[in-house]
CSV table of C-alpha atoms and ligand atoms in Angstrom, one decimal:
chain,number,residue,atom,x,y,z
L,220,MET,CA,430.4,106.0,-103.9
L,221,GLN,CA,428.4,103.0,-102.4
L,222,ASN,CA,431.0,100.0,-101.5
L,223,LYS,CA,430.5,96.1,-102.7
L,224,PRO,CA,428.8,94.9,-99.5
L,225,GLN,CA,430.7,92.4,-97.2
L,226,GLY,CA,429.8,88.5,-98.3
L,227,TRP,CA,427.6,89.9,-101.7
L,228,PRO,CA,425.8,88.4,-103.1
L,229,GLY,CA,424.9,86.0,-100.7
L,230,ILE,CA,421.9,84.3,-100.9
L,231,THR,CA,418.5,85.3,-102.3
L,232,TRP,CA,415.2,85.3,-100.2
L,233,ILE,CA,411.6,87.0,-100.4
L,234,GLU,CA,410.1,88.4,-97.7
L,235,GLY,CA,406.7,89.3,-98.1
L,236,ARG,CA,406.9,89.9,-101.9
L,237,THR,CA,410.0,91.3,-101.6
L,238,LEU,CA,413.0,89.9,-103.2
L,239,LEU,CA,416.5,90.9,-101.1
L,240,GLN,CA,419.8,89.3,-100.7
L,241,VAL,CA,421.1,88.1,-97.0
L,242,PRO,CA,424.3,86.8,-96.3
L,243,ASN,CA,425.3,83.5,-96.3
L,244,VAL,CA,425.2,83.1,-92.9
L,245,LYS,CA,423.2,80.3,-90.6
L,246,GLY,CA,419.5,81.8,-89.8
L,247,GLN,CA,419.5,84.2,-93.1
L,248,GLY,CA,417.1,82.9,-95.8
L,249,GLU,CA,416.0,79.8,-94.3
L,250,TRP,CA,412.3,79.3,-92.2
L,251,ARG,CA,414.0,80.0,-88.9
L,252,ILE,CA,415.0,82.4,-86.7
L,253,GLY,CA,417.3,84.8,-87.8
L,254,PRO,CA,421.1,84.7,-86.9
L,255,ALA,CA,422.1,83.6,-83.8
L,256,LYS,CA,423.9,86.7,-82.7
L,257,LYS,CA,424.4,90.0,-84.0
L,258,SER,CA,427.4,89.4,-84.9
L,259,ASP,CA,426.9,86.5,-87.0
L,260,SER,CA,425.6,88.7,-89.6
L,261,PRO,CA,427.5,91.7,-91.4
L,262,VAL,CA,424.1,93.2,-91.9
L,263,PHE,CA,420.8,92.6,-89.2
L,264,HIS,CA,417.8,90.9,-91.0
L,265,ASN,CA,415.9,88.8,-88.7
L,266,VAL,CA,413.7,86.7,-90.3
L,267,ALA,CA,411.6,86.5,-86.9
L,268,MET,CA,410.6,90.3,-87.1
L,269,ALA,CA,409.3,89.6,-90.8
L,270,ASN,CA,405.9,89.8,-89.3
L,271,ASN,CA,406.4,93.3,-87.8
L,272,ARG,CA,407.4,94.5,-90.8
L,273,THR,CA,404.2,93.2,-93.1
L,274,ARG,CA,401.9,94.6,-90.1
L,275,SER,CA,404.0,97.9,-90.9
L,276,VAL,CA,403.4,97.7,-94.7
L,277,LEU,CA,399.7,97.0,-94.1
L,278,LEU,CA,399.5,100.2,-91.6
L,279,LEU,CA,401.1,102.6,-94.0
L,280,GLY,CA,398.9,101.2,-96.9
L,281,LEU,CA,396.0,102.3,-94.8
L,282,ALA,CA,397.3,105.4,-93.7
L,283,ILE,CA,397.8,106.6,-97.0
L,284,ARG,CA,394.6,105.0,-98.2
L,285,GLU,CA,392.4,106.2,-95.5
L,286,ARG,CA,394.3,109.6,-95.8
L,287,TRP,CA,394.4,109.8,-91.8
L,288,LEU,CA,398.0,111.9,-92.3
L,289,LEU,CA,397.5,114.0,-95.3
L,290,LYS,CA,394.4,115.2,-97.4
L,291,GLU,CA,397.0,115.6,-100.1
L,292,GLY,CA,400.9,115.8,-100.9
L,293,LYS,CA,403.7,113.7,-99.8
L,294,LEU,CA,404.3,111.6,-96.6
L,295,ARG,CA,407.4,112.0,-95.4
L,296,VAL,CA,408.5,108.8,-94.0
L,297,LEU,CA,411.6,107.9,-91.8
L,298,ASP,CA,413.2,104.4,-91.4
L,299,GLY,CA,414.8,105.3,-88.4
L,300,LEU,CA,417.3,102.2,-87.5
L,301,ALA,CA,416.8,100.3,-91.2
L,302,ALA,CA,419.8,97.4,-91.0
L,303,SER,CA,419.0,95.9,-94.9
L,304,SER,CA,416.0,98.9,-95.4
L,305,LEU,CA,414.1,95.9,-96.3
L,306,ARG,CA,411.3,97.5,-94.4
L,307,SER,CA,411.3,100.9,-96.5
L,308,ARG,CA,412.0,98.4,-99.8
L,309,ARG,CA,408.9,96.6,-98.8
L,310,TRP,CA,406.8,99.8,-98.5
L,311,LEU,CA,407.8,101.1,-101.8
L,312,ASN,CA,407.6,97.3,-103.8
L,313,GLU,CA,404.5,95.9,-102.1
L,314,LEU,CA,401.7,98.7,-101.8
L,315,PRO,CA,399.8,99.5,-104.7
L,316,GLU,CA,401.2,101.9,-107.5
L,317,GLU,CA,398.7,104.9,-106.4
L,318,LEU,CA,399.7,104.7,-102.8
L,319,VAL,CA,403.4,104.3,-102.9
L,320,GLU,CA,403.1,107.7,-104.9
L,321,LYS,CA,402.4,109.5,-102.1
L,322,LEU,CA,405.4,108.6,-100.5
L,323,GLU,CA,408.9,110.2,-100.1
L,324,ILE,CA,411.1,107.7,-97.8
L,325,ILE,CA,414.7,108.1,-95.8
L,326,SER,CA,416.1,105.1,-94.3
L,327,VAL,CA,419.3,105.4,-92.1
L,328,ASP,CA,421.6,103.2,-90.2
L,329,ARG,CA,424.8,104.2,-88.5
L,330,ASN,CA,426.3,101.2,-89.3
L,331,ARG,CA,428.1,100.9,-92.8
L,332,GLU,CA,428.0,97.5,-93.8
L,333,SER,CA,424.3,97.7,-93.4
L,334,VAL,CA,424.2,100.4,-95.5
L,335,ASN,CA,426.4,98.9,-98.2
L,336,TRP,CA,423.6,95.9,-98.3
L,337,ALA,CA,420.7,98.3,-98.1
L,338,LEU,CA,422.0,99.9,-101.1
L,339,ALA,CA,423.2,97.3,-103.2
L,340,ASN,CA,419.8,95.6,-103.0
L,341,HIS,CA,417.3,98.5,-103.9
L,342,LYS,CA,419.6,98.3,-106.9
L,343,LYS,CA,419.8,94.7,-107.7
L,344,TYR,CA,415.8,94.5,-107.2
L,345,PRO,CA,414.2,98.3,-107.7
L,346,PRO,CA,410.9,98.8,-106.7
L,347,GLU,CA,408.0,97.3,-108.8
L,348,ASN,CA,405.2,99.9,-108.1
L,349,SER,CA,407.4,102.8,-107.9
L,350,ASN,CA,410.3,105.2,-108.5
L,351,HIS,CA,414.0,104.3,-107.6
L,352,GLU,CA,414.4,107.5,-106.0
L,353,GLN,CA,411.8,107.9,-103.5
L,354,LEU,CA,413.7,106.0,-101.3
L,355,SER,CA,417.0,107.4,-100.0
L,356,ILE,CA,419.2,105.1,-98.2
L,357,GLN,CA,421.5,106.9,-96.0
L,358,GLU,CA,424.3,106.2,-93.0
L,359,GLY,CA,424.2,108.6,-90.1
L,360,ASP,CA,422.7,108.3,-86.7
L,361,LEU,CA,419.0,108.4,-86.6
L,362,ARG,CA,419.1,111.1,-83.8
L,363,GLN,CA,420.8,113.9,-86.1
L,364,ILE,CA,418.9,112.7,-89.5
L,365,VAL,CA,415.5,113.2,-87.7
L,366,TYR,CA,416.0,116.8,-86.6
L,367,SER,CA,415.4,117.8,-90.4
L,368,GLY,CA,412.0,117.6,-88.9
L,369,GLY,CA,408.2,117.1,-90.3
L,370,TRP,CA,408.0,113.5,-90.6
L,371,GLN,CA,404.5,111.8,-91.0
L,372,TRP,CA,405.9,108.8,-90.2
L,373,ILE,CA,408.7,107.8,-88.1
L,374,ASP,CA,409.7,103.9,-87.3
L,375,ILE,CA,412.1,103.2,-84.5
L,376,ASP,CA,412.9,99.5,-84.3
L,377,PRO,CA,415.8,99.3,-82.3
L,378,TYR,CA,418.1,96.2,-80.7
L,379,GLY,CA,416.7,96.6,-77.1
L,380,SER,CA,414.8,99.6,-75.8
L,381,PRO,CA,413.5,102.5,-78.1
L,382,ILE,CA,414.0,105.1,-75.1
L,383,PRO,CA,417.0,106.7,-76.3
L,384,PHE,CA,415.4,107.4,-79.6
L,385,LEU,CA,411.9,108.6,-78.3
L,386,ASP,CA,412.1,111.9,-77.4
L,387,SER,CA,414.0,113.3,-80.8
L,388,ALA,CA,411.5,111.5,-83.1
L,389,MET,CA,408.7,113.0,-80.9
L,390,GLN,CA,409.9,116.5,-81.6
L,391,ASN,CA,410.4,116.3,-85.1
L,392,LEU,CA,407.0,114.9,-86.5
L,393,ALA,CA,404.7,116.9,-88.5
L,394,ARG,CA,401.6,118.1,-87.0
L,395,LYS,CA,399.8,114.6,-87.5
L,396,ALA,CA,402.0,111.6,-87.6
L,397,ILE,CA,402.1,108.3,-86.8
L,398,LEU,CA,405.3,106.6,-84.7
L,399,GLN,CA,406.1,103.0,-84.6
L,400,VAL,CA,408.1,101.7,-82.2
L,401,SER,CA,409.4,98.4,-81.3
L,402,ALA,CA,411.0,97.4,-77.8
L,403,THR,CA,413.1,93.9,-77.6
L,404,ASP,CA,414.2,94.4,-74.0
L,405,THR,CA,411.2,92.6,-73.1
L,406,ALA,CA,412.8,91.2,-69.8
L,407,ALA,CA,412.6,94.7,-68.8
L,408,LEU,CA,409.4,95.8,-69.8
L,409,CYS,CA,407.9,92.4,-68.0
L,410,GLY,CA,409.5,92.7,-64.8
L,411,THR,CA,412.4,90.3,-65.2
L,412,TYR,CA,415.1,92.6,-64.0
L,413,PRO,CA,412.6,94.6,-61.8
L,414,GLN,CA,415.8,97.5,-61.4
L,415,VAL,CA,415.9,97.5,-65.4
L,416,THR,CA,412.4,98.4,-65.7
L,417,ARG,CA,412.2,101.1,-62.6
L,418,ARG,CA,415.5,102.8,-64.5
L,419,ARG,CA,414.5,102.5,-68.1
L,420,TYR,CA,410.9,103.0,-68.1
L,421,ALA,CA,410.2,104.5,-64.6
L,422,ALA,CA,407.9,101.8,-63.5
L,423,TYR,CA,407.0,98.5,-61.8
L,424,ALA,CA,406.0,95.1,-63.9
L,425,VAL,CA,404.4,92.0,-61.9
L,426,ASN,CA,405.6,89.1,-64.1
L,427,ASP,CA,402.6,87.5,-64.0
L,428,THR,CA,399.8,85.6,-66.2
L,429,VAL,CA,399.2,89.0,-68.2
L,430,THR,CA,403.2,90.4,-68.5
L,431,HIS,CA,402.5,90.9,-72.3
L,432,ASP,CA,399.4,93.1,-72.3
L,433,THR,CA,401.4,95.1,-69.2
L,434,ALA,CA,404.6,95.3,-71.3
L,435,ILE,CA,402.8,97.0,-74.2
L,436,ARG,CA,400.8,99.2,-71.7
L,437,ILE,CA,404.4,100.3,-70.0
L,438,LEU,CA,406.0,101.3,-73.5
L,439,LEU,CA,402.7,103.3,-74.3
L,440,GLY,CA,402.5,104.5,-71.2
L,441,ASN,CA,406.4,106.1,-71.7
L,442,ILE,CA,405.2,107.3,-75.2
L,443,ALA,CA,402.4,109.2,-73.7
L,444,LEU,CA,404.1,110.8,-71.2
L,445,CYS,CA,407.1,111.9,-73.8
L,446,ALA,CA,404.0,113.2,-76.4
L,447,ALA,CA,403.2,115.1,-73.4
L,448,LYS,CA,406.2,116.8,-73.1
L,449,HIS,CA,406.1,118.1,-76.3
L,450,GLU,CA,402.4,118.9,-76.5
L,451,ARG,CA,401.4,116.5,-78.0
L,452,SER,CA,399.0,113.4,-77.4
L,453,ILE,CA,398.7,109.7,-78.6
L,454,GLU,CA,396.0,107.4,-80.1
L,455,PRO,CA,397.3,103.5,-80.2
L,456,LEU,CA,396.4,102.2,-83.7
L,457,MET,CA,397.7,98.9,-83.4
L,458,SER,CA,399.9,96.9,-80.2
L,459,VAL,CA,401.5,93.3,-80.7
L,460,PHE,CA,403.6,91.1,-78.0
L,461,ASP,CA,405.3,89.0,-80.6
L,462,GLY,CA,407.6,86.6,-79.4
L,463,HIS,CA,410.6,88.4,-78.3
L,464,HIS,CA,409.4,91.7,-79.1
L,465,THR,CA,406.6,94.1,-78.3
L,466,ARG,CA,405.6,96.6,-80.8
L,467,VAL,CA,403.0,99.5,-80.5
L,468,SER,CA,401.7,102.0,-83.5
L,469,VAL,CA,400.4,105.4,-82.3
L,470,LEU,CA,398.8,108.4,-83.8
L,471,VAL,CA,400.3,111.7,-82.8
L,472,THR,CA,398.4,115.0,-82.9
L,473,PRO,CA,399.3,118.5,-81.6
L,474,GLY,CA,397.5,120.3,-78.6
L,475,LYS,CA,398.4,121.3,-75.0
L,476,LYS,CA,394.9,120.5,-73.5
L,477,ASN,CA,395.1,116.6,-74.9
L,478,ALA,CA,398.9,116.8,-73.3
L,479,SER,CA,397.5,117.9,-70.2
L,480,ASN,CA,394.7,115.3,-69.9
L,481,VAL,CA,397.7,112.5,-71.0
L,482,TYR,CA,396.9,111.4,-67.1
L,483,GLU,CA,393.4,110.2,-67.8
L,484,ASN,CA,395.0,107.2,-69.4
L,485,ILE,CA,397.7,106.7,-67.5
L,486,GLY,CA,397.6,104.5,-64.2
L,487,TRP,CA,398.3,101.3,-62.4
L,488,ARG,CA,397.2,97.7,-62.6
L,489,VAL,CA,396.8,96.1,-59.1
L,490,ASN,CA,396.6,92.3,-58.9
L,491,SER,CA,394.4,90.6,-56.5
L,492,PRO,CA,393.0,93.8,-55.1
L,493,ASP,CA,390.8,94.5,-51.9
L,494,LYS,CA,387.3,95.4,-51.6
L,495,ASN,CA,388.5,98.9,-51.5
L,496,THR,CA,390.6,98.8,-54.4
L,497,ILE,CA,388.0,97.5,-56.6
L,498,THR,CA,385.6,100.3,-55.6
L,499,THR,CA,388.2,103.0,-56.4
L,500,SER,CA,388.7,101.2,-60.0
L,501,ILE,CA,384.8,101.1,-60.6
L,502,LYS,CA,384.4,104.2,-59.3
L,503,ALA,CA,386.9,105.4,-61.8
L,504,GLY,CA,385.4,104.1,-64.9
L,505,LEU,CA,388.0,101.4,-65.2
L,506,HIS,CA,386.4,98.1,-64.1
L,507,SER,CA,383.8,97.0,-66.0
L,508,PHE,CA,384.0,93.8,-64.2
L,509,GLY,CA,382.4,95.7,-61.4
L,510,CYS,CA,381.3,93.6,-58.0
L,511,ALA,CA,383.3,94.9,-55.5
L,512,ASP,CA,382.5,91.9,-53.2
L,513,TYR,CA,384.1,89.5,-55.4
L,514,PRO,CA,387.6,88.6,-55.1
L,515,GLN,CA,389.1,89.0,-58.7
L,516,PRO,CA,392.5,89.4,-60.6
L,517,ARG,CA,393.1,92.5,-61.5
L,518,VAL,CA,392.0,95.9,-61.7
L,519,PHE,CA,393.4,99.5,-62.8
L,520,LEU,CA,393.6,102.6,-60.8
L,521,PRO,CA,394.0,105.9,-61.9
L,522,TYR,CA,397.3,107.9,-61.6
L,523,ASN,CA,395.9,110.1,-58.9
L,524,SER,CA,394.9,107.3,-56.7
L,525,PRO,CA,397.7,105.2,-56.6
L,526,PRO,CA,397.9,101.8,-54.5
L,527,LYS,CA,398.6,101.9,-50.7
L,528,SER,CA,402.2,100.1,-51.7
L,529,LEU,CA,404.0,100.1,-55.0
L,530,ALA,CA,406.8,97.7,-54.2
L,531,ASN,CA,404.7,94.6,-52.8
L,532,GLY,CA,405.2,92.4,-55.8
L,533,LYS,CA,400.9,93.0,-57.1
L,534,VAL,CA,401.6,96.7,-59.1
L,535,SER,CA,402.3,97.3,-62.3
L,536,GLY,CA,402.8,101.0,-63.5
L,537,PRO,CA,402.9,103.7,-64.3
L,538,LEU,CA,401.1,102.7,-67.4
L,539,TRP,CA,398.6,103.2,-70.3
L,540,THR,CA,394.9,102.3,-68.9
L,541,GLY,CA,393.5,103.5,-72.3
L,542,PRO,CA,392.5,101.0,-75.1
L,543,ILE,CA,396.0,99.4,-77.0
L,544,ALA,CA,394.4,99.5,-80.0
L,545,LYS,CA,391.7,101.1,-82.2
L,546,LYS,CA,388.7,99.0,-83.4
L,547,GLN,CA,388.7,101.1,-86.6
L,548,VAL,CA,392.0,100.1,-87.5
L,549,LEU,CA,391.9,96.8,-86.7
L,550,GLU,CA,388.4,96.2,-88.7
L,551,HIS,CA,390.6,96.9,-91.7
L,552,LEU,CA,393.6,94.4,-90.7
L,553,THR,CA,391.6,91.5,-92.6
L,554,GLU,CA,393.7,88.1,-93.9
L,555,ASP,CA,392.3,88.9,-97.2
L,556,TYR,CA,393.8,92.5,-97.2
L,557,ALA,CA,397.2,90.9,-95.8
L,558,LEU,CA,397.4,88.6,-98.6
L,559,GLU,CA,396.3,91.0,-101.3
L,560,THR,CA,399.2,93.4,-100.4
L,561,CYS,CA,402.1,90.7,-99.2
L,562,GLY,CA,401.1,87.4,-100.0
L,563,ILE,CA,402.6,85.7,-103.0
L,564,CYS,CA,400.5,83.9,-105.7
L,565,LYS,CA,402.0,81.1,-107.5
L,566,ASP,CA,400.5,82.7,-111.0
L,567,ASP,CA,401.4,86.4,-110.5
L,568,HIS,CA,404.9,85.9,-109.1
L,569,LYS,CA,406.5,83.6,-111.1
L,570,HIS,CA,409.6,85.8,-111.8
L,571,LEU,CA,410.3,85.9,-108.1
L,572,ILE,CA,409.8,82.7,-106.8
L,573,SER,CA,412.1,81.3,-109.7
L,574,LEU,CA,415.0,83.9,-108.5
L,575,ALA,CA,414.4,82.5,-104.9
L,576,ASN,CA,413.9,79.1,-106.1
L,577,TRP,CA,411.3,78.6,-103.6
L,578,LYS,CA,409.1,75.4,-103.8
L,579,ASP,CA,405.4,75.2,-103.0
L,580,GLU,CA,406.3,74.5,-99.3
L,581,ASP,CA,408.4,77.9,-99.0
L,582,ILE,CA,405.1,80.0,-100.5
L,583,ARG,CA,402.9,78.1,-98.4
L,584,MET,CA,404.9,79.0,-94.9
L,585,SER,CA,405.2,82.5,-96.7
L,586,ASN,CA,401.8,83.1,-96.8
L,587,LYS,CA,401.1,82.0,-93.4
L,588,LYS,CA,403.3,84.0,-91.9
L,589,VAL,CA,401.3,87.2,-93.7
L,590,ILE,CA,397.9,85.8,-92.4
L,591,SER,CA,399.2,84.9,-88.9
L,592,CYS,CA,400.6,88.3,-88.4
L,593,VAL,CA,397.0,90.0,-88.4
L,594,LYS,CA,394.8,87.1,-87.4
L,595,ARG,CA,394.5,87.9,-83.7
L,596,LEU,CA,394.8,91.7,-84.2
L,597,HIS,CA,391.6,91.5,-85.9
L,598,GLN,CA,390.0,88.8,-83.7
L,599,SER,CA,390.7,91.4,-81.1
L,600,LYS,CA,388.9,94.1,-82.4
L,601,ASP,CA,385.1,93.7,-81.1
L,602,ALA,CA,386.6,94.4,-77.6
L,603,VAL,CA,389.7,96.3,-77.6
L,604,GLU,CA,387.9,99.5,-76.0
L,605,THR,CA,387.0,97.1,-72.7
L,606,ASN,CA,389.6,96.8,-69.9
L,607,GLY,CA,388.3,93.5,-68.4
L,608,LEU,CA,391.1,91.4,-69.0
L,609,VAL,CA,391.3,87.6,-68.0
L,610,THR,CA,393.4,84.6,-68.8
L,611,MET,CA,391.8,80.9,-69.3
L,612,ASP,CA,394.7,79.5,-67.2
L,613,GLU,CA,394.1,81.9,-64.3
L,614,LEU,CA,390.0,81.4,-64.0
L,615,PRO,CA,390.3,78.0,-61.8
L,616,GLN,CA,392.0,80.2,-59.3
L,617,TRP,CA,389.3,82.1,-59.0
L,618,ILE,CA,386.1,80.4,-59.9
L,619,ASN,CA,385.6,76.8,-58.5
L,620,ILE,CA,385.8,75.1,-62.2
L,621,ASP,CA,387.7,72.0,-62.9
L,622,GLY,CA,389.8,73.1,-65.8
L,623,PRO,CA,389.8,76.5,-68.2
L,624,PRO,CA,387.3,76.9,-70.5
L,625,SER,CA,388.1,77.5,-74.6
L,626,PRO,CA,388.3,80.9,-75.3
L,627,LYS,CA,385.9,80.3,-78.3
L,628,LYS,CA,383.2,78.9,-76.2
L,629,LEU,CA,383.6,81.7,-73.5
L,630,ILE,CA,383.8,84.6,-76.3
L,631,SER,CA,380.7,83.1,-77.8
L,632,ALA,CA,378.3,82.6,-74.5
L,633,ILE,CA,379.2,85.7,-73.4
L,634,ASN,CA,378.4,87.8,-76.9
L,635,GLN,CA,375.2,85.7,-76.5
L,636,ARG,CA,374.5,87.2,-73.5
L,637,GLY,CA,375.0,90.4,-74.8
L,638,PHE,CA,378.1,91.8,-73.6
L,639,LYS,CA,381.5,92.3,-75.4
L,640,ALA,CA,384.4,89.6,-75.8
L,641,ALA,CA,387.4,89.0,-77.9
L,642,VAL,CA,390.8,87.3,-77.8
L,643,SER,CA,393.3,89.3,-76.5
L,644,VAL,CA,396.3,90.3,-78.5
L,645,ILE,CA,398.6,88.4,-75.8
L,646,SER,CA,399.9,85.3,-76.8
L,647,THR,CA,398.7,83.6,-73.7
L,648,PRO,CA,395.2,82.4,-74.2
L,649,ALA,CA,393.0,85.3,-72.9
L,650,ILE,CA,389.8,87.3,-73.2
L,651,GLN,CA,389.2,91.1,-73.4
L,652,THR,CA,385.4,91.6,-72.0
L,653,ASP,CA,383.3,93.9,-70.5
L,654,ILE,CA,381.1,91.3,-68.9
L,655,PRO,CA,381.0,92.0,-64.7
L,656,TRP,CA,382.5,89.4,-62.6
L,657,ASN,CA,379.5,87.9,-61.2
L,658,GLU,CA,377.9,87.2,-64.8
L,659,LEU,CA,381.4,85.6,-65.7
L,660,ILE,CA,381.4,83.1,-62.7
L,661,LYS,CA,377.9,81.8,-64.2
L,662,ILE,CA,378.8,81.4,-67.6
L,663,VAL,CA,382.1,79.9,-66.9
L,664,LYS,CA,380.5,77.2,-64.7
L,665,ASP,CA,378.1,76.6,-66.7
L,666,ILE,CA,380.6,75.6,-69.4
L,667,ASN,CA,382.3,73.7,-67.2
L,668,ASP,CA,379.2,71.7,-65.8
L,669,VAL,CA,378.2,71.0,-69.7
L,670,ILE,CA,381.7,69.4,-69.9
L,671,ALA,CA,381.6,67.7,-66.6
L,672,LYS,CA,378.5,65.8,-67.7
M,1469,SAM,C1,417.0,95.6,-85.0
M,1469,SAM,S1,417.8,96.5,-86.4
M,1469,SAM,C2,416.9,97.4,-87.0
M,1469,SAM,C3,416.1,95.9,-87.9
M,1469,SAM,C4,415.3,96.7,-89.0
M,1469,SAM,N1,414.5,97.9,-88.7
M,1469,SAM,C5,414.5,95.7,-89.9
M,1469,SAM,O1,413.2,95.8,-90.3
M,1469,SAM,O2,415.4,95.0,-90.5
M,1469,SAM,C6,418.8,98.0,-85.2
M,1469,SAM,C7,419.6,98.7,-86.3
M,1469,SAM,O3,419.8,99.9,-85.7
M,1469,SAM,C8,421.4,100.4,-86.3
M,1469,SAM,N2,421.6,101.5,-85.1
M,1469,SAM,C9,421.6,101.4,-83.8
M,1469,SAM,N3,421.9,102.7,-83.3
M,1469,SAM,C10,421.6,103.5,-84.3
M,1469,SAM,C11,421.8,105.4,-84.4
M,1469,SAM,N4,421.6,105.9,-83.3
M,1469,SAM,N5,421.2,105.6,-85.5
M,1469,SAM,C12,420.8,104.7,-86.5
M,1469,SAM,N6,421.3,103.5,-86.7
M,1469,SAM,C13,421.1,102.9,-85.6
M,1469,SAM,C14,421.8,99.4,-86.0
M,1469,SAM,O4,423.5,98.9,-87.0
M,1469,SAM,C15,421.0,98.0,-86.6
M,1469,SAM,O5,421.2,98.0,-88.2
């Protein structure tokens, strides 16, 4: 039987288009970043993770609509570290009725107070588009509950590293499944604490201007190798580094052959490579910048051609060297789709706006967040399959120019020459492109000359 949650009913808040009660402590139910400490709140609700949950709603909606996982029948979904179960409640509440009817969700948390808050919220605000029973909220350990198996979708959203949960989740996925994984131990993934990076992720990570991309790739590399051990392979669908966390979503499919080929997408990132290293990368098809004679910021090397020295502060890896997202998925992630699914409209959602006593400014902030969580992902779509990554601020180090170019101007100029280019999803201004380095130099210099005139 459900106990009354400690501090219930707290205050009323809306995330996406879903109402919830949150504990009345600082950082809850306001537009600032979550509780200061985990212990400040009886249930963990982090406002800063709203974008993470919104993307989850959007991706699940696409997976059902586009039938990526099942042609018919219901999707078995596990919200593995659920806290307030807001993610599950948002799936049920915000996706259209015809999609939601395909869901059977279990949300799990081992913290009893979290479960109490989740149950009370689910009872107070039953989902509008679906049956209340489609979500079963359970107290327990993800690593036990996951063993019932056959999950088409597992969400792993831990405090810190997802590594303790990966193996059991991987073993218990259905034949075709999506695994969504967050990591908030970004200091480890970005190489701030090299020993922790080595111990936890069996990797080196250089803490440089592209460290967020490196973090995403180290996490993907670990997931890919875990999948391979269980005779499965992954295809990244969407990856972000957002504020204090990294989040990747991968399609997992079975098959020994693809699992054995995992090392085709695992390798090394070498900074300031010498000519031989650039040549090796070009020969392996991992360096579209080409031009081994020109000094360049970085290259990928295949796993089976490791750099001579690993501990010289220039090498990151092993990491995922393939695309970190799938173009066809990013194409769907438009601002319109995000707003249609998770946005609030003053006329259509009067009831929830009045319950939360929201002002126009709150609605504006909420919709702005919904848009922002897909904006850069969608913009990155045209070059997501390329492997040339360069940050704007580092260009003056490599090319004799006065200051960094605007990414927008650079992308447009590269596109005009017939090459692919788009913003990168990392938060530092950066682009992904397949233009050769000598051509890039010319374009960057031209832009610089125009500005200088
Ligand atoms: C970062 S919070 C999850 C936030 C939540 N996914 C959301 O979107 O709001 C991590 C949660 O994992 C729970 N947890 C930690 N270890 C667990 C385990 N082994 N099994 C189930 N829950 C666990 C904690 O109690 C905590 O509520």
